[in-house]
Amino acid sequence: MTTNEQADHRATLRGSLPDRYLTPEDLVTMFSLPSVETVYQWRRKRIGPAGFRVGKHLRYDPAAVRAWVTEQAALEDAA
């Protein structure tokens, strides 16, 4: 398998999410949120995607964000 085939395969598995951990600013852009404070409120209330700290910086695993979006969609469908 060539390097290009490996990269394409990984992109498909991630569903076109970036190949790095996401920042709160990335979530603001992805979800068209009013501000970064919304992301921090989600974290405090434990209602958003699971994040983790790297030193003083907050980061999100793209797979965890994708799982959270899928969960939210399932809850909408069930309602």
PDB file of C-alpha atoms in Angstrom:
ATOM      1  CA  MET A   1       0.000   0.000   0.000  1.00  0.00           C
ATOM      2  CA  THR A   2       1.431   3.381  -0.979  1.00  0.00           C
ATOM      3  CA  THR A   3       1.557   6.422   1.243  1.00  0.00           C
ATOM      4  CA  ASN A   4      -1.224   8.138  -0.762  1.00  0.00           C
ATOM      5  CA  GLU A   5      -3.501   5.097  -0.381  1.00  0.00           C
ATOM      6  CA  GLN A   6      -2.848   5.056   3.374  1.00  0.00           C
ATOM      7  CA  ALA A   7      -3.650   8.763   3.679  1.00  0.00           C
ATOM      8  CA  ASP A   8      -6.864   8.352   1.652  1.00  0.00           C
ATOM      9  CA  HIS A   9      -7.939   5.400   3.780  1.00  0.00           C
ATOM     10  CA  ARG A  10      -7.367   7.304   7.023  1.00  0.00           C
ATOM     11  CA  ALA A  11      -9.277  10.350   5.714  1.00  0.00           C
ATOM     12  CA  THR A  12     -12.235   8.118   4.862  1.00  0.00           C
ATOM     13  CA  LEU A  13     -12.231   6.566   8.330  1.00  0.00           C
ATOM     14  CA  ARG A  14     -12.188   9.982   9.988  1.00  0.00           C
ATOM     15  CA  GLY A  15     -14.955  11.324   7.805  1.00  0.00           C
ATOM     16  CA  SER A  16     -12.865  14.236   6.497  1.00  0.00           C
ATOM     17  CA  LEU A  17     -11.937  15.579   9.918  1.00  0.00           C
ATOM     18  CA  PRO A  18      -8.472  17.155  10.314  1.00  0.00           C
ATOM     19  CA  ASP A  19      -5.428  14.976  10.966  1.00  0.00           C
ATOM     20  CA  ARG A  20      -4.737  16.720  14.287  1.00  0.00           C
ATOM     21  CA  TYR A  21      -6.417  17.401  17.602  1.00  0.00           C
ATOM     22  CA  LEU A  22      -9.002  20.171  17.426  1.00  0.00           C
ATOM     23  CA  THR A  23      -8.943  23.432  19.362  1.00  0.00           C
ATOM     24  CA  PRO A  24     -11.985  25.204  20.819  1.00  0.00           C
ATOM     25  CA  GLU A  25     -11.664  27.680  17.945  1.00  0.00           C
ATOM     26  CA  ASP A  26     -11.959  24.768  15.496  1.00  0.00           C
ATOM     27  CA  LEU A  27     -15.259  23.765  17.118  1.00  0.00           C
ATOM     28  CA  VAL A  28     -16.524  27.341  16.846  1.00  0.00           C
ATOM     29  CA  THR A  29     -15.777  27.275  13.127  1.00  0.00           C
ATOM     30  CA  MET A  30     -17.129  23.752  12.536  1.00  0.00           C
ATOM     31  CA  PHE A  31     -20.446  24.367  14.290  1.00  0.00           C
ATOM     32  CA  SER A  32     -20.801  28.116  13.570  1.00  0.00           C
ATOM     33  CA  LEU A  33     -20.966  28.892  17.289  1.00  0.00           C
ATOM     34  CA  PRO A  34     -21.240  32.482  18.555  1.00  0.00           C
ATOM     35  CA  SER A  35     -17.937  32.355  20.470  1.00  0.00           C
ATOM     36  CA  VAL A  36     -15.328  30.189  22.117  1.00  0.00           C
ATOM     37  CA  GLU A  37     -17.108  30.809  25.413  1.00  0.00           C
ATOM     38  CA  THR A  38     -19.894  28.501  24.175  1.00  0.00           C
ATOM     39  CA  VAL A  39     -17.385  25.639  23.913  1.00  0.00           C
ATOM     40  CA  TYR A  40     -16.135  26.338  27.447  1.00  0.00           C
ATOM     41  CA  GLN A  41     -19.723  26.433  28.755  1.00  0.00           C
ATOM     42  CA  TRP A  42     -20.399  23.047  27.118  1.00  0.00           C
ATOM     43  CA  ARG A  43     -17.321  21.689  28.893  1.00  0.00           C
ATOM     44  CA  ARG A  44     -18.383  23.087  32.283  1.00  0.00           C
ATOM     45  CA  LYS A  45     -21.918  21.713  31.864  1.00  0.00           C
ATOM     46  CA  ARG A  46     -20.598  18.419  30.402  1.00  0.00           C
ATOM     47  CA  ILE A  47     -22.913  18.637  27.399  1.00  0.00           C
ATOM     48  CA  GLY A  48     -20.421  18.970  24.534  1.00  0.00           C
ATOM     49  CA  PRO A  49     -17.840  16.610  23.087  1.00  0.00           C
ATOM     50  CA  ALA A  50     -15.246  15.246  25.500  1.00  0.00           C
ATOM     51  CA  GLY A  51     -12.074  17.296  25.543  1.00  0.00           C
ATOM     52  CA  PHE A  52      -8.765  17.016  27.342  1.00  0.00           C
ATOM     53  CA  ARG A  53      -6.035  19.345  28.518  1.00  0.00           C
ATOM     54  CA  VAL A  54      -2.514  19.493  27.145  1.00  0.00           C
ATOM     55  CA  GLY A  55      -0.929  21.729  29.712  1.00  0.00           C
ATOM     56  CA  LYS A  56      -3.164  24.795  29.739  1.00  0.00           C
ATOM     57  CA  HIS A  57      -4.577  24.120  26.273  1.00  0.00           C
ATOM     58  CA  LEU A  58      -7.915  22.414  25.613  1.00  0.00           C
ATOM     59  CA  ARG A  59      -7.978  19.897  22.759  1.00  0.00           C
ATOM     60  CA  TYR A  60     -10.567  17.592  21.210  1.00  0.00           C
ATOM     61  CA  ASP A  61     -10.025  14.261  19.490  1.00  0.00           C
ATOM     62  CA  PRO A  62     -11.685  14.425  16.041  1.00  0.00           C
ATOM     63  CA  ALA A  63     -13.071  10.902  16.561  1.00  0.00           C
ATOM     64  CA  ALA A  64     -14.686  11.974  19.859  1.00  0.00           C
ATOM     65  CA  VAL A  65     -16.233  15.006  18.153  1.00  0.00           C
ATOM     66  CA  ARG A  66     -17.593  12.782  15.364  1.00  0.00           C
ATOM     67  CA  ALA A  67     -19.048  10.370  17.976  1.00  0.00           C
ATOM     68  CA  TRP A  68     -20.685  13.272  19.826  1.00  0.00           C
ATOM     69  CA  VAL A  69     -22.243  14.588  16.603  1.00  0.00           C
ATOM     70  CA  THR A  70     -23.569  11.107  15.801  1.00  0.00           C
ATOM     71  CA  GLU A  71     -25.001  10.827  19.325  1.00  0.00           C
ATOM     72  CA  GLN A  72     -26.694  14.223  19.016  1.00  0.00           C
ATOM     73  CA  ALA A  73     -28.205  13.237  15.680  1.00  0.00           C
ATOM     74  CA  ALA A  74     -29.546   9.991  17.203  1.00  0.00           C
ATOM     75  CA  LEU A  75     -31.112  11.929  20.084  1.00  0.00           C
ATOM     76  CA  GLU A  76     -32.776  14.309  17.594  1.00  0.00           C
ATOM     77  CA  ASP A  77     -34.144  11.377  15.599  1.00  0.00           C
ATOM     78  CA  ALA A  78     -35.507   9.750  18.773  1.00  0.00           C
ATOM     79  CA  ALA A  79     -37.308  12.921  19.866  1.00  0.00           C
TER      80      ALA A  79
END
